Coordinates of C-alpha atoms and ligand atoms in Angstrom, one line a residue:
M1 CA 151.5 31.6 132.7
S2 CA 150.4 29.9 129.5
D3 CA 152.0 30.6 126.1
E4 CA 148.6 31.9 125.0
S5 CA 148.6 34.6 127.7
R6 CA 152.1 35.6 126.9
A7 CA 151.0 36.5 123.4
V8 CA 148.6 39.2 124.7
R9 CA 150.3 42.5 125.1
T10 CA 149.3 44.6 128.1
A11 CA 149.1 48.4 128.3
V12 CA 148.3 50.8 131.1
V13 CA 146.4 54.0 130.7
I14 CA 147.3 56.5 133.4
P15 CA 144.8 59.4 133.7
A16 CA 146.9 62.3 135.0
A17 CA 144.9 65.2 133.6
G18 CA 143.2 66.3 136.8
R19 CA 143.8 69.6 138.6
G20 CA 143.9 68.3 142.1
V21 CA 141.4 70.8 143.5
R22 CA 141.1 68.9 146.8
L23 CA 144.9 69.1 147.3
G24 CA 144.8 72.9 147.2
P25 CA 146.4 75.5 145.0
G26 CA 149.5 74.6 143.0
A27 CA 150.6 72.7 140.0
P28 CA 148.3 69.9 138.5
K29 CA 148.3 67.1 141.1
A30 CA 150.2 64.6 138.9
L31 CA 153.1 67.0 138.6
R32 CA 153.5 67.8 142.3
T33 CA 156.6 66.1 143.7
L34 CA 157.0 63.3 146.3
G35 CA 160.6 62.9 147.5
G36 CA 161.6 65.4 144.8
T37 CA 160.1 63.4 141.9
P38 CA 156.7 64.1 140.2
M39 CA 153.9 61.9 141.4
L40 CA 153.2 60.9 137.8
I41 CA 156.8 59.6 137.4
H42 CA 156.3 57.5 140.6
A43 CA 153.0 56.1 139.1
V44 CA 154.6 55.3 135.7
R45 CA 157.5 53.6 137.3
A46 CA 155.3 51.6 139.6
M47 CA 153.3 50.3 136.7
A48 CA 156.4 49.7 134.5
A49 CA 157.9 47.7 137.3
S50 CA 155.5 44.9 136.2
R51 CA 157.1 42.7 133.6
A52 CA 153.6 42.3 132.1
V53 CA 153.3 46.0 131.1
S54 CA 154.8 46.8 127.7
L55 CA 153.1 50.2 127.0
V56 CA 152.3 53.1 129.2
V57 CA 149.8 55.7 127.9
V58 CA 149.9 58.9 130.0
V59 CA 146.9 61.1 129.7
A60 CA 148.2 64.6 130.5
P61 CA 146.6 67.9 131.3
A62 CA 145.9 69.3 127.8
D63 CA 148.0 72.4 128.4
D64 CA 150.9 70.4 129.8
A65 CA 151.1 67.5 127.3
V66 CA 154.4 68.6 125.8
A67 CA 155.9 69.2 129.2
V68 CA 154.8 65.7 130.4
K69 CA 156.4 64.2 127.3
H70 CA 159.7 65.9 128.2
L71 CA 159.3 64.7 131.8
L72 CA 158.9 61.1 130.6
D73 CA 161.9 61.5 128.2
E74 CA 164.0 62.6 131.2
H75 CA 163.1 59.7 133.5
A76 CA 164.4 56.3 132.4
L77 CA 161.9 53.4 132.1
P78 CA 162.8 49.7 131.7
E79 CA 163.8 49.0 128.1
R80 CA 160.7 46.7 127.6
T81 CA 158.4 49.6 128.3
D82 CA 157.2 52.1 125.5
Y83 CA 155.2 55.2 126.4
L84 CA 153.1 57.8 124.7
V85 CA 151.3 60.9 125.9
V86 CA 147.8 62.1 124.9
P87 CA 145.9 65.2 126.1
G88 CA 143.1 64.6 128.6
G89 CA 139.5 65.8 128.9
E90 CA 137.1 67.6 131.1
N91 CA 136.6 64.7 133.6
R92 CA 138.4 61.5 134.5
Q93 CA 136.1 59.4 132.2
D94 CA 136.9 61.6 129.2
S95 CA 140.6 61.3 130.0
V96 CA 140.6 57.5 130.2
R97 CA 138.6 57.3 127.0
A98 CA 141.2 59.4 125.2
G99 CA 143.9 57.0 126.5
V100 CA 141.9 53.9 125.5
E101 CA 141.3 55.3 122.0
A102 CA 145.1 55.8 121.6
L103 CA 145.9 52.1 122.2
P104 CA 147.6 50.3 119.3
P105 CA 145.8 47.2 117.8
D106 CA 148.1 44.6 119.4
I107 CA 147.0 45.4 123.0
G108 CA 144.8 42.7 124.5
I109 CA 144.7 43.7 128.2
V110 CA 144.4 47.2 129.5
L111 CA 145.1 48.4 133.0
V112 CA 143.7 51.8 134.1
H113 CA 145.7 53.4 136.9
D114 CA 145.3 56.8 138.6
A115 CA 148.5 59.0 138.5
A116 CA 147.3 59.9 142.0
R117 CA 148.2 56.4 143.3
P118 CA 151.9 56.7 143.0
L119 CA 153.0 54.1 145.4
V120 CA 151.1 51.0 144.3
P121 CA 153.3 47.9 144.9
V122 CA 154.2 45.8 141.9
D123 CA 152.6 42.7 143.4
T124 CA 149.2 44.4 143.3
V125 CA 149.7 45.3 139.6
D126 CA 150.8 41.7 138.8
A127 CA 147.8 40.2 140.7
V128 CA 145.4 42.3 138.6
V129 CA 147.0 41.3 135.3
Q130 CA 147.1 37.6 136.4
A131 CA 143.4 37.6 137.2
V132 CA 142.6 39.0 133.7
R133 CA 144.9 36.5 132.1
D134 CA 143.1 33.8 134.1
G135 CA 139.9 34.7 132.5
A136 CA 138.2 37.5 134.4
P137 CA 137.2 40.3 131.9
A138 CA 137.2 43.0 134.6
V139 CA 139.2 43.1 137.8
V140 CA 139.5 45.6 140.6
P141 CA 141.9 45.7 143.6
A142 CA 139.9 46.2 146.8
L143 CA 140.2 46.6 150.5
P144 CA 137.8 46.0 153.4
L145 CA 136.7 49.2 155.2
A146 CA 137.9 50.3 158.6
D147 CA 135.1 52.9 159.1
T148 CA 131.4 52.1 159.5
V149 CA 129.6 53.6 156.5
K150 CA 126.2 55.4 156.9
E151 CA 123.8 56.8 154.3
V152 CA 122.6 60.3 155.1
A153 CA 119.9 62.5 153.7
P154 CA 120.2 66.3 153.1
P155 CA 120.0 68.4 156.3
V156 CA 116.6 69.7 157.3
E157 CA 118.0 73.3 157.6
A158 CA 120.9 74.5 155.4
G159 CA 124.1 74.0 157.4
G160 CA 122.4 71.7 160.0
P161 CA 123.2 68.1 160.8
E162 CA 122.4 65.4 158.2
P163 CA 119.8 62.8 159.2
V164 CA 121.2 59.2 159.1
V165 CA 118.9 57.0 157.1
A166 CA 120.8 53.7 157.0
T167 CA 124.0 51.9 158.2
L168 CA 125.5 49.7 155.5
A169 CA 126.7 46.1 156.3
R170 CA 130.4 46.8 156.4
G171 CA 131.5 43.2 155.9
A172 CA 130.2 43.2 152.4
L173 CA 131.7 46.6 151.4
R174 CA 135.1 47.2 149.7
A175 CA 137.0 50.4 149.0
V176 CA 138.2 50.0 145.4
Q177 CA 141.6 51.1 144.1
T178 CA 143.5 51.0 140.8
P179 CA 145.0 49.6 138.7
Q180 CA 141.8 48.1 137.4
G181 CA 142.3 45.5 134.7
F182 CA 140.2 44.7 131.6
E183 CA 139.9 42.8 128.4
R184 CA 140.6 45.6 125.9
D185 CA 137.5 45.1 123.8
L186 CA 135.2 45.2 126.9
L187 CA 136.8 48.4 128.2
A188 CA 136.6 50.1 124.8
R189 CA 133.0 49.1 124.5
A190 CA 132.2 50.5 128.0
H191 CA 133.9 53.8 127.2
A192 CA 132.2 54.0 123.8
S193 CA 128.7 53.4 125.1
V194 CA 128.3 54.4 128.8
T195 CA 127.6 58.2 129.3
A196 CA 126.5 58.3 132.9
E197 CA 129.0 59.9 135.3
V198 CA 131.1 57.3 137.1
T199 CA 134.0 57.4 139.4
D200 CA 135.8 54.3 138.2
D201 CA 136.1 52.2 135.0
A202 CA 134.8 48.9 136.4
S203 CA 131.4 50.5 137.1
M204 CA 131.0 51.2 133.4
V205 CA 131.5 47.5 132.7
E206 CA 128.9 46.8 135.5
Q207 CA 126.5 49.2 133.6
L208 CA 126.9 47.0 130.5
G209 CA 126.0 44.0 132.6
G210 CA 129.6 42.7 132.6
A211 CA 131.0 40.7 135.5
V212 CA 133.6 42.4 137.7
V213 CA 135.7 40.6 140.3
A214 CA 137.8 42.0 143.2
V215 CA 141.3 40.8 144.2
P216 CA 143.1 42.0 147.3
G217 CA 144.3 45.6 147.1
H218 CA 147.1 47.2 149.1
P219 CA 147.1 50.0 151.7
E220 CA 150.0 51.7 149.9
A221 CA 147.9 51.9 146.7
F222 CA 145.9 54.7 148.5
K223 CA 145.0 57.8 146.4
V224 CA 146.6 61.1 147.1
T225 CA 143.5 63.3 147.4
R226 CA 143.9 65.7 150.3
P227 CA 146.9 67.4 151.9
L228 CA 147.2 64.8 154.6
D229 CA 147.6 62.1 152.0
L230 CA 150.8 63.9 150.9
V231 CA 152.2 63.5 154.4
L232 CA 151.5 59.8 154.3
A233 CA 153.0 59.4 150.8
E234 CA 156.2 61.1 151.9
A235 CA 156.4 58.9 154.9
V236 CA 155.9 55.7 152.9
L237 CA 158.5 56.8 150.4
A238 CA 161.0 57.7 153.2
R239 CA 160.5 54.3 154.8
R240 CA 161.1 52.5 151.5
R241 CA 164.2 54.6 150.8
A242 CA 165.5 53.8 154.3
N243 CA 164.8 50.1 153.9
D244 CA 166.4 50.0 150.4
G245 CA 169.5 51.6 151.9
F246 CA 169.7 54.8 149.8
Ligands
CTP1 N1 141.9 62.8 136.0 C1 142.1 63.0 134.7 N2 141.3 63.9 134.0 C2 140.4 64.6 134.6 C3 140.2 64.5 136.0 C4 141.0 63.5 136.7 O1 142.9 62.3 134.1 N3 139.7 65.5 133.9 C5 142.8 61.9 136.8 C6 143.6 62.6 137.9 O2 144.7 63.2 137.3 C7 143.9 61.4 138.8 C8 142.8 60.4 138.6 O3 142.1 60.9 137.4 O4 145.1 60.8 138.5 C9 141.9 60.4 139.8 O5 141.2 61.6 140.0 P1 141.3 62.5 141.3 O6 142.0 61.8 142.4 O7 139.9 63.0 141.5 O8 142.3 63.7 140.8 P2 141.9 65.2 140.5 O9 140.6 65.2 139.7 O10 143.1 65.8 139.9 O11 141.6 65.8 141.9 P3 140.4 66.7 142.4 O12 139.1 65.8 142.1 O13 140.6 66.9 143.9 O14 140.4 67.9 141.6
MG2 MG1 138.7 64.5 140.5

Protein backbone atom coordinates (compact mmCIF):
# COMPACT_ATOMS: atom_id res chain seq x y z
CA MET A 1 0.00 0.00 0.00
CA SER A 2 1.53 3.35 -1.02
CA ASP A 3 1.67 6.39 1.31
CA GLU A 4 -0.67 8.13 -1.08
CA SER A 5 -3.38 5.48 -0.67
CA ARG A 6 -3.00 5.55 3.12
CA ALA A 7 -3.93 9.25 3.12
CA VAL A 8 -7.38 8.54 1.63
CA ARG A 9 -9.93 7.74 4.34
CA THR A 10 -12.45 5.04 3.58
CA ALA A 11 -16.07 4.97 4.78
CA VAL A 12 -18.80 2.39 4.41
CA VAL A 13 -22.45 3.24 3.87
CA ILE A 14 -24.71 0.43 5.16
CA PRO A 15 -28.28 0.62 3.85
CA ALA A 16 -30.39 -0.99 6.58
CA ALA A 17 -33.72 0.77 6.11
CA GLY A 18 -35.63 -2.00 4.31
CA ARG A 19 -38.61 -3.84 5.78
CA GLY A 20 -37.62 -7.33 4.72
CA VAL A 21 -40.95 -8.15 3.09
CA ARG A 22 -39.60 -11.35 1.50
CA LEU A 23 -38.43 -12.60 4.89
CA GLY A 24 -42.01 -12.45 6.21
CA PRO A 25 -43.70 -10.56 9.04
CA GLY A 26 -41.63 -9.28 11.96
CA ALA A 27 -39.13 -6.56 12.83
CA PRO A 28 -37.29 -4.70 10.03
CA LYS A 29 -34.87 -7.22 8.50
CA ALA A 30 -31.66 -5.52 9.70
CA LEU A 31 -32.89 -5.74 13.30
CA ARG A 32 -33.73 -9.46 13.22
CA THR A 33 -31.24 -11.52 15.15
CA LEU A 34 -28.71 -14.13 14.07
CA GLY A 35 -27.14 -16.08 16.90
CA GLY A 36 -28.86 -13.63 19.26
CA THR A 37 -27.28 -10.49 17.70
CA PRO A 38 -29.05 -8.15 15.23
CA MET A 39 -28.10 -8.73 11.61
CA LEU A 40 -27.09 -5.06 11.33
CA ILE A 41 -24.54 -5.44 14.14
CA HIS A 42 -23.01 -8.45 12.36
CA ALA A 43 -22.78 -6.39 9.15
CA VAL A 44 -21.25 -3.37 10.90
CA ARG A 45 -18.68 -5.56 12.67
CA ALA A 46 -17.85 -7.38 9.44
CA MET A 47 -17.05 -4.07 7.76
CA ALA A 48 -15.27 -2.57 10.78
CA ALA A 49 -13.06 -5.68 10.85
CA SER A 50 -11.23 -4.16 7.87
CA ARG A 51 -8.41 -1.89 9.01
CA ALA A 52 -9.15 0.26 5.97
CA VAL A 53 -12.60 1.28 7.21
CA SER A 54 -12.54 4.33 9.50
CA LEU A 55 -16.19 5.42 9.35
CA VAL A 56 -19.45 3.44 9.23
CA VAL A 57 -22.61 5.29 8.14
CA VAL A 58 -25.71 3.24 8.99
CA VAL A 59 -28.87 4.16 7.11
CA ALA A 60 -31.66 3.13 9.49
CA PRO A 61 -35.42 2.72 9.06
CA ALA A 62 -36.72 6.30 9.56
CA ASP A 63 -38.87 5.27 12.57
CA ASP A 64 -36.03 3.34 14.20
CA ALA A 65 -33.07 5.72 13.77
CA VAL A 66 -32.83 6.51 17.49
CA ALA A 67 -33.13 2.82 18.45
CA VAL A 68 -30.40 1.94 15.91
CA LYS A 69 -28.11 4.62 17.36
CA HIS A 70 -28.59 3.09 20.83
CA LEU A 71 -27.94 -0.39 19.42
CA LEU A 72 -24.63 0.76 17.95
CA ASP A 73 -23.71 2.51 21.21
CA GLU A 74 -24.22 -0.82 23.02
CA HIS A 75 -22.05 -2.92 20.71
CA ALA A 76 -18.35 -2.09 20.79
CA LEU A 77 -16.54 -1.37 17.52
CA PRO A 78 -12.78 -1.15 17.08
CA GLU A 79 -11.38 2.15 18.42
CA ARG A 80 -10.35 3.25 14.92
CA THR A 81 -13.96 3.12 13.68
CA ASP A 82 -16.41 6.03 13.98
CA TYR A 83 -20.09 5.63 13.19
CA LEU A 84 -23.13 7.72 12.51
CA VAL A 85 -26.77 6.96 11.82
CA VAL A 86 -29.00 8.67 9.25
CA PRO A 87 -32.66 7.96 8.39
CA GLY A 88 -33.36 6.02 5.20
CA GLY A 89 -35.75 6.54 2.29
CA GLU A 90 -38.47 4.82 0.27
CA ASN A 91 -36.20 2.49 -1.68
CA ARG A 92 -32.62 1.26 -1.39
CA GLN A 93 -31.33 3.91 -3.80
CA ASP A 94 -32.83 6.73 -1.67
CA SER A 95 -31.31 5.19 1.45
CA VAL A 96 -27.82 4.90 -0.05
CA ARG A 97 -28.05 8.48 -1.33
CA ALA A 98 -28.89 9.69 2.21
CA GLY A 99 -25.78 7.89 3.48
CA VAL A 100 -23.53 9.28 0.74
CA GLU A 101 -24.78 12.81 1.40
CA ALA A 102 -23.87 12.46 5.08
CA LEU A 103 -20.18 11.66 4.39
CA PRO A 104 -17.63 14.11 5.79
CA PRO A 105 -15.31 15.86 3.30
CA ASP A 106 -12.16 13.84 4.10
CA ILE A 107 -13.58 10.54 2.77
CA GLY A 108 -12.03 9.53 -0.55
CA ILE A 109 -13.25 5.94 -0.96
CA VAL A 110 -16.75 4.71 -0.19
CA LEU A 111 -17.96 1.15 0.21
CA VAL A 112 -21.69 0.41 0.04
CA HIS A 113 -22.69 -2.73 1.91
CA ASP A 114 -26.13 -4.27 2.49
CA ALA A 115 -27.04 -4.84 6.14
CA ALA A 116 -28.66 -7.98 4.73
CA ARG A 117 -25.17 -9.47 4.03
CA PRO A 118 -24.09 -9.89 7.66
CA LEU A 119 -21.45 -12.57 7.17
CA VAL A 120 -19.15 -11.09 4.50
CA PRO A 121 -15.55 -12.16 5.26
CA VAL A 122 -13.02 -9.39 5.91
CA ASP A 123 -10.82 -10.62 3.04
CA THR A 124 -13.59 -9.75 0.59
CA VAL A 125 -13.90 -6.25 2.08
CA ASP A 126 -10.14 -5.76 1.87
CA ALA A 127 -10.00 -7.01 -1.74
CA VAL A 128 -12.60 -4.45 -2.81
CA VAL A 129 -10.83 -1.58 -1.02
CA GLN A 130 -7.49 -2.64 -2.50
CA ALA A 131 -8.87 -2.68 -6.04
CA VAL A 132 -10.15 0.90 -5.63
CA ARG A 133 -6.82 1.98 -4.13
CA ASP A 134 -5.10 0.35 -7.09
CA GLY A 135 -7.01 2.66 -9.43
CA ALA A 136 -10.39 1.09 -10.28
CA PRO A 137 -13.08 3.78 -9.78
CA ALA A 138 -15.84 1.20 -9.19
CA VAL A 139 -15.47 -2.38 -7.95
CA VAL A 140 -17.97 -5.18 -7.31
CA PRO A 141 -17.41 -8.58 -5.67
CA ALA A 142 -18.93 -11.23 -7.92
CA LEU A 143 -19.40 -14.99 -8.15
CA PRO A 144 -20.01 -17.34 -11.08
CA LEU A 145 -23.54 -18.77 -11.25
CA ALA A 146 -24.43 -22.34 -10.39
CA ASP A 147 -27.82 -22.32 -12.11
CA THR A 148 -28.48 -21.88 -15.81
CA VAL A 149 -30.26 -18.56 -16.42
CA LYS A 150 -33.12 -18.27 -18.90
CA GLU A 151 -35.05 -15.25 -20.08
CA VAL A 152 -38.84 -15.70 -20.06
CA ALA A 153 -41.81 -13.81 -21.49
CA PRO A 154 -45.14 -13.19 -19.71
CA PRO A 155 -47.44 -16.25 -19.66
CA VAL A 156 -49.93 -16.56 -22.53
CA GLU A 157 -52.77 -17.05 -20.02
CA ALA A 158 -52.68 -15.54 -16.52
CA GLY A 159 -51.22 -18.12 -14.15
CA GLY A 160 -49.99 -20.31 -17.01
CA PRO A 161 -46.37 -21.34 -17.72
CA GLU A 162 -43.92 -18.66 -18.93
CA PRO A 163 -42.51 -19.17 -22.45
CA VAL A 164 -38.69 -19.33 -22.44
CA VAL A 165 -37.25 -16.90 -25.00
CA ALA A 166 -33.50 -17.27 -24.44
CA THR A 167 -30.78 -19.06 -22.49
CA LEU A 168 -27.95 -16.75 -21.42
CA ALA A 169 -24.32 -17.86 -21.72
CA ARG A 170 -23.63 -18.71 -18.09
CA GLY A 171 -19.86 -18.52 -18.33
CA ALA A 172 -19.99 -14.76 -18.86
CA LEU A 173 -22.55 -14.07 -16.10
CA ARG A 174 -21.81 -13.15 -12.49
CA ALA A 175 -23.94 -12.78 -9.39
CA VAL A 176 -22.92 -9.50 -7.80
CA GLN A 177 -22.62 -8.93 -4.06
CA THR A 178 -21.61 -6.15 -1.72
CA PRO A 179 -19.50 -4.37 -0.47
CA GLN A 180 -19.17 -2.46 -3.72
CA GLY A 181 -16.32 0.09 -3.67
CA PHE A 182 -16.14 3.51 -5.32
CA GLU A 183 -14.17 6.68 -5.65
CA ARG A 184 -16.28 8.97 -3.53
CA ASP A 185 -16.82 11.69 -6.18
CA LEU A 186 -17.95 9.16 -8.77
CA LEU A 187 -20.50 7.55 -6.43
CA ALA A 188 -21.81 10.96 -5.32
CA ARG A 189 -22.19 12.02 -8.96
CA ALA A 190 -24.03 8.78 -9.79
CA HIS A 191 -26.46 9.24 -6.90
CA ALA A 192 -27.01 12.90 -7.76
CA SER A 193 -27.81 12.29 -11.42
CA VAL A 194 -29.16 8.77 -12.07
CA THR A 195 -32.90 8.53 -11.41
CA ALA A 196 -33.73 5.21 -13.13
CA GLU A 197 -34.56 2.37 -10.71
CA VAL A 198 -31.54 0.16 -10.06
CA THR A 199 -30.80 -2.74 -7.75
CA ASP A 200 -27.14 -1.95 -7.08
CA ASP A 201 -24.87 1.08 -6.98
CA ALA A 202 -22.39 -0.02 -9.63
CA SER A 203 -25.15 -0.02 -12.26
CA MET A 204 -25.61 3.72 -11.63
CA VAL A 205 -21.94 4.22 -12.47
CA GLU A 206 -22.46 2.10 -15.60
CA GLN A 207 -25.32 4.42 -16.59
CA LEU A 208 -22.92 7.37 -16.34
CA GLY A 209 -20.59 5.50 -18.71
CA GLY A 210 -18.09 4.72 -15.95
CA ALA A 211 -15.97 1.55 -15.88
CA VAL A 212 -16.84 -1.09 -13.27
CA VAL A 213 -14.64 -4.11 -12.54
CA ALA A 214 -15.42 -7.35 -10.72
CA VAL A 215 -13.18 -9.06 -8.14
CA PRO A 216 -13.91 -12.47 -6.60
CA GLY A 217 -16.82 -12.43 -4.16
CA HIS A 218 -17.44 -15.01 -1.43
CA PRO A 219 -20.28 -17.51 -0.85
CA GLU A 220 -20.61 -16.29 2.76
CA ALA A 221 -21.37 -12.77 1.49
CA PHE A 222 -24.82 -14.05 0.42
CA LYS A 223 -27.83 -11.82 1.02
CA VAL A 224 -30.39 -12.83 3.61
CA THR A 225 -33.55 -12.42 1.57
CA ARG A 226 -35.93 -15.33 2.23
CA PRO A 227 -36.56 -17.52 5.31
CA LEU A 228 -34.23 -20.28 4.06
CA ASP A 229 -31.36 -17.76 4.01
CA LEU A 230 -31.77 -17.34 7.78
CA VAL A 231 -31.25 -21.08 8.23
CA LEU A 232 -28.03 -20.90 6.20
CA ALA A 233 -26.84 -17.79 8.06
CA GLU A 234 -27.41 -19.45 11.45
CA ALA A 235 -25.50 -22.52 10.26
CA VAL A 236 -22.54 -20.46 9.00
CA LEU A 237 -22.44 -18.56 12.29
CA ALA A 238 -22.65 -21.76 14.35
CA ARG A 239 -19.76 -23.27 12.35
CA ARG A 240 -17.65 -20.14 12.84
CA ARG A 241 -18.34 -20.13 16.57
CA ALA A 242 -17.44 -23.82 16.84
CA ASN A 243 -14.21 -23.25 14.88
CA ASP A 244 -13.30 -20.19 16.97
CA GLY A 245 -13.83 -22.26 20.10
CA PHE A 246 -16.54 -20.23 21.83
N1 LIG B 1 -32.72 -1.00 2.04
C1 LIG B 1 -32.70 0.31 2.53
N2 LIG B 1 -33.76 1.15 2.29
C2 LIG B 1 -34.84 0.71 1.61
C3 LIG B 1 -34.86 -0.62 1.10
C4 LIG B 1 -33.77 -1.46 1.32
O1 LIG B 1 -31.74 0.72 3.17
N3 LIG B 1 -35.86 1.54 1.45
C5 LIG B 1 -31.60 -1.89 2.36
C6 LIG B 1 -32.04 -3.14 3.14
O2 LIG B 1 -32.17 -2.80 4.52
C7 LIG B 1 -30.95 -4.14 2.84
C8 LIG B 1 -30.41 -3.70 1.47
O3 LIG B 1 -31.00 -2.41 1.20
O4 LIG B 1 -29.89 -4.10 3.77
C9 LIG B 1 -30.76 -4.72 0.40
O5 LIG B 1 -32.17 -4.76 0.21
P1 LIG B 1 -33.09 -6.04 0.35
O6 LIG B 1 -32.29 -7.25 0.58
O7 LIG B 1 -34.09 -5.98 -0.76
O8 LIG B 1 -33.81 -5.75 1.76
P2 LIG B 1 -35.30 -5.30 2.02
O9 LIG B 1 -35.70 -4.26 1.05
O10 LIG B 1 -35.38 -4.99 3.47
O11 LIG B 1 -36.09 -6.68 1.74
P3 LIG B 1 -37.39 -6.89 0.83
O12 LIG B 1 -37.04 -6.37 -0.53
O13 LIG B 1 -37.66 -8.35 0.90
O14 LIG B 1 -38.46 -6.05 1.51
MG1 LIG C 1 -35.80 -4.70 -1.09
